[in-house]
C-alpha atoms as a PDB file:
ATOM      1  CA  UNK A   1     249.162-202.896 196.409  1.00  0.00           C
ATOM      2  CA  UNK A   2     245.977-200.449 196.051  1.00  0.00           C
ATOM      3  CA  UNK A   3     242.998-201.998 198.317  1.00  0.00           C
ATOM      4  CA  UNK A   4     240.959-203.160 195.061  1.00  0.00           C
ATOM      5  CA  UNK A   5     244.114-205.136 194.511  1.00  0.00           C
ATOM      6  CA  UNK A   6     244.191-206.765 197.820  1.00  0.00           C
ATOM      7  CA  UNK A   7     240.387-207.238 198.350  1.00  0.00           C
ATOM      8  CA  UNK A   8     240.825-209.717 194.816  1.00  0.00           C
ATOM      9  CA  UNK A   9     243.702-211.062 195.843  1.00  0.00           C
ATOM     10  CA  UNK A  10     241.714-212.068 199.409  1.00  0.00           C
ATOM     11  CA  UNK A  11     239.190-213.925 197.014  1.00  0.00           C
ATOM     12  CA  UNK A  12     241.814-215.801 194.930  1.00  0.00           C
ATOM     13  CA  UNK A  13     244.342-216.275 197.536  1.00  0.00           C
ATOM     14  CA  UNK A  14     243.670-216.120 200.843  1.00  0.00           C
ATOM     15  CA  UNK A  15     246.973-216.761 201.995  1.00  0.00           C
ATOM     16  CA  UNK A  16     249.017-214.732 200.396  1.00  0.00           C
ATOM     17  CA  UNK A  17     246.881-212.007 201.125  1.00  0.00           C
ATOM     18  CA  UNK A  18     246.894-211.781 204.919  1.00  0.00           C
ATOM     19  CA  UNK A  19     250.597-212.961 204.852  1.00  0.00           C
ATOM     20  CA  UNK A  20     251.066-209.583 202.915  1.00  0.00           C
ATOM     21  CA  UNK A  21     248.612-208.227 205.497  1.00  0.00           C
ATOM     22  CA  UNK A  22     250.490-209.631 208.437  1.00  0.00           C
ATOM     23  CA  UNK A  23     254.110-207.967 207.092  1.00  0.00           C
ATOM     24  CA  UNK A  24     252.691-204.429 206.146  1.00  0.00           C
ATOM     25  CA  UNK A  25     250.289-204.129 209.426  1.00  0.00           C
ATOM     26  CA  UNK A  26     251.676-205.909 212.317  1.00  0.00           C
ATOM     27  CA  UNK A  27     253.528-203.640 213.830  1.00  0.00           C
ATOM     28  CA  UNK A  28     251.157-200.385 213.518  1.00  0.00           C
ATOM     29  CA  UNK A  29     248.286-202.956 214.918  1.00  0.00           C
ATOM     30  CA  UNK A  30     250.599-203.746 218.202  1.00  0.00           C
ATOM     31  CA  UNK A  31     250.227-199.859 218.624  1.00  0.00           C
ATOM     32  CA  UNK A  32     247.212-199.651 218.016  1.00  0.00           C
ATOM     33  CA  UNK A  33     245.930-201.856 220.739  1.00  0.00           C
ATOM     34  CA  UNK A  34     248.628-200.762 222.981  1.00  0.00           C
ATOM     35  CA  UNK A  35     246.953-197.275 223.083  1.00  0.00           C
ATOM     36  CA  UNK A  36     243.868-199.218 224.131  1.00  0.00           C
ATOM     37  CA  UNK A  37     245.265-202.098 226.490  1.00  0.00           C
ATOM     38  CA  UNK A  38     248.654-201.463 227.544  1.00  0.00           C
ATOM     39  CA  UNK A  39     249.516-204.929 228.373  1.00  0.00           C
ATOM     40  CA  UNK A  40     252.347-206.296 226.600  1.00  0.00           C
ATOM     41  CA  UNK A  41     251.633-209.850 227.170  1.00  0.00           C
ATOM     42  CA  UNK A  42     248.246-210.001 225.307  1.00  0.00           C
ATOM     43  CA  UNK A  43     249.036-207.203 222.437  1.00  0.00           C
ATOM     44  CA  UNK A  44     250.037-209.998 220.319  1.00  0.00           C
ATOM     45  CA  UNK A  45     247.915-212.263 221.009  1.00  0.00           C
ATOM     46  CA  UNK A  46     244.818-209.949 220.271  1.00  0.00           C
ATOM     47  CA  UNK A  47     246.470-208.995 216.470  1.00  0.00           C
ATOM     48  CA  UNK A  48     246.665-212.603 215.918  1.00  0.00           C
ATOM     49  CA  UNK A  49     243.307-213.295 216.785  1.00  0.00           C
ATOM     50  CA  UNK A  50     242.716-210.418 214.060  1.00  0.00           C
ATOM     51  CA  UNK A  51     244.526-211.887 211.515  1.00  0.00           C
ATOM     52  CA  UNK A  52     242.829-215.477 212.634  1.00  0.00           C
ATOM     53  CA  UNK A  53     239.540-213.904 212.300  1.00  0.00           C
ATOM     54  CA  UNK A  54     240.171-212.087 208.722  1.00  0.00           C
ATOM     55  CA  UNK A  55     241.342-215.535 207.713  1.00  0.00           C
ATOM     56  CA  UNK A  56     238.432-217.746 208.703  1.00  0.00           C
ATOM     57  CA  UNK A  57     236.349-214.931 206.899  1.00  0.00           C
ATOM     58  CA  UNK A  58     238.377-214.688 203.929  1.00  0.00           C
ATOM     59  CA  UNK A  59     235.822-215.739 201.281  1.00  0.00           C
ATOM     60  CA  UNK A  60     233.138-214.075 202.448  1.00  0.00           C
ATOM     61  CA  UNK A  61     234.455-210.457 203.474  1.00  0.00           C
ATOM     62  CA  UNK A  62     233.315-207.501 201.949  1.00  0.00           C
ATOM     63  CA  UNK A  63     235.497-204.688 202.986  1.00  0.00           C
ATOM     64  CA  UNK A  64     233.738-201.079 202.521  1.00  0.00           C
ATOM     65  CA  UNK A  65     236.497-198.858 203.662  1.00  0.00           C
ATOM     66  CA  UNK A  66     240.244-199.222 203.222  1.00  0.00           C
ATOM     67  CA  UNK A  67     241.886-202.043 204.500  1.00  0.00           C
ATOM     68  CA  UNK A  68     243.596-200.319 207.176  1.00  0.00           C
ATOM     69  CA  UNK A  69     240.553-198.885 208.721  1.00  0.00           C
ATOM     70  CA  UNK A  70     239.294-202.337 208.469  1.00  0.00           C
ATOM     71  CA  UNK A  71     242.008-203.831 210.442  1.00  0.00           C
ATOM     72  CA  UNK A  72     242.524-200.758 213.046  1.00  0.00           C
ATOM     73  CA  UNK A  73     238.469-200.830 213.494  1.00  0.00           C
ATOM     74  CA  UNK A  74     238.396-204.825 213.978  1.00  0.00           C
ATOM     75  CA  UNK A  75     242.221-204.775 216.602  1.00  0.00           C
ATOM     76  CA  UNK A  76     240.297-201.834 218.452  1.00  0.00           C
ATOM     77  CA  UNK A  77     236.640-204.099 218.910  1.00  0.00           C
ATOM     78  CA  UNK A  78     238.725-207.448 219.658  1.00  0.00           C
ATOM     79  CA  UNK A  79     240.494-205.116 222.784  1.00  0.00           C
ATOM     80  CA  UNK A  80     237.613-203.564 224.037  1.00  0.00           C
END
């Protein structure tokens, strides 16, 4: 799915959007923030807060740069 693709689908679906986000991104997210905070015990619960936060923001996001930036940028901000 090309980002265009996504960023419509975030406006028409919501859910199914950030459950595709959640499978494709998880896991490089956890690294991310690990390279930042490495504390097991809250890596998780920081990338869910991301995904929380995209949620609640769903209808109103406008995402500039690719979605991965996006979500690398936001998991980086929410650790520091």
């Amino acid at each position: 799915m090309t980002d265009a693709e996504f960023i419509k689908l975030l406006k028409t679906d919501g859910e199914k959007a950030i459950e595709f986000l959640f499978r494709e991104h998880y896991d490089y997210l956890c690294r991310t923030v690990y390279r930042v905070l490495p504390k097991p015990a809250i890596i998780e619960d920081l990338v869910q807060d991301v995904f929380f936060e995209l949620w609640r923001k769903h209808e109103t996001l406008n995402i500039t740069t690719s979605i991965k930036a996006y979500l690398r940028r936001a998991a980086v901000n929410k650790t520091l």
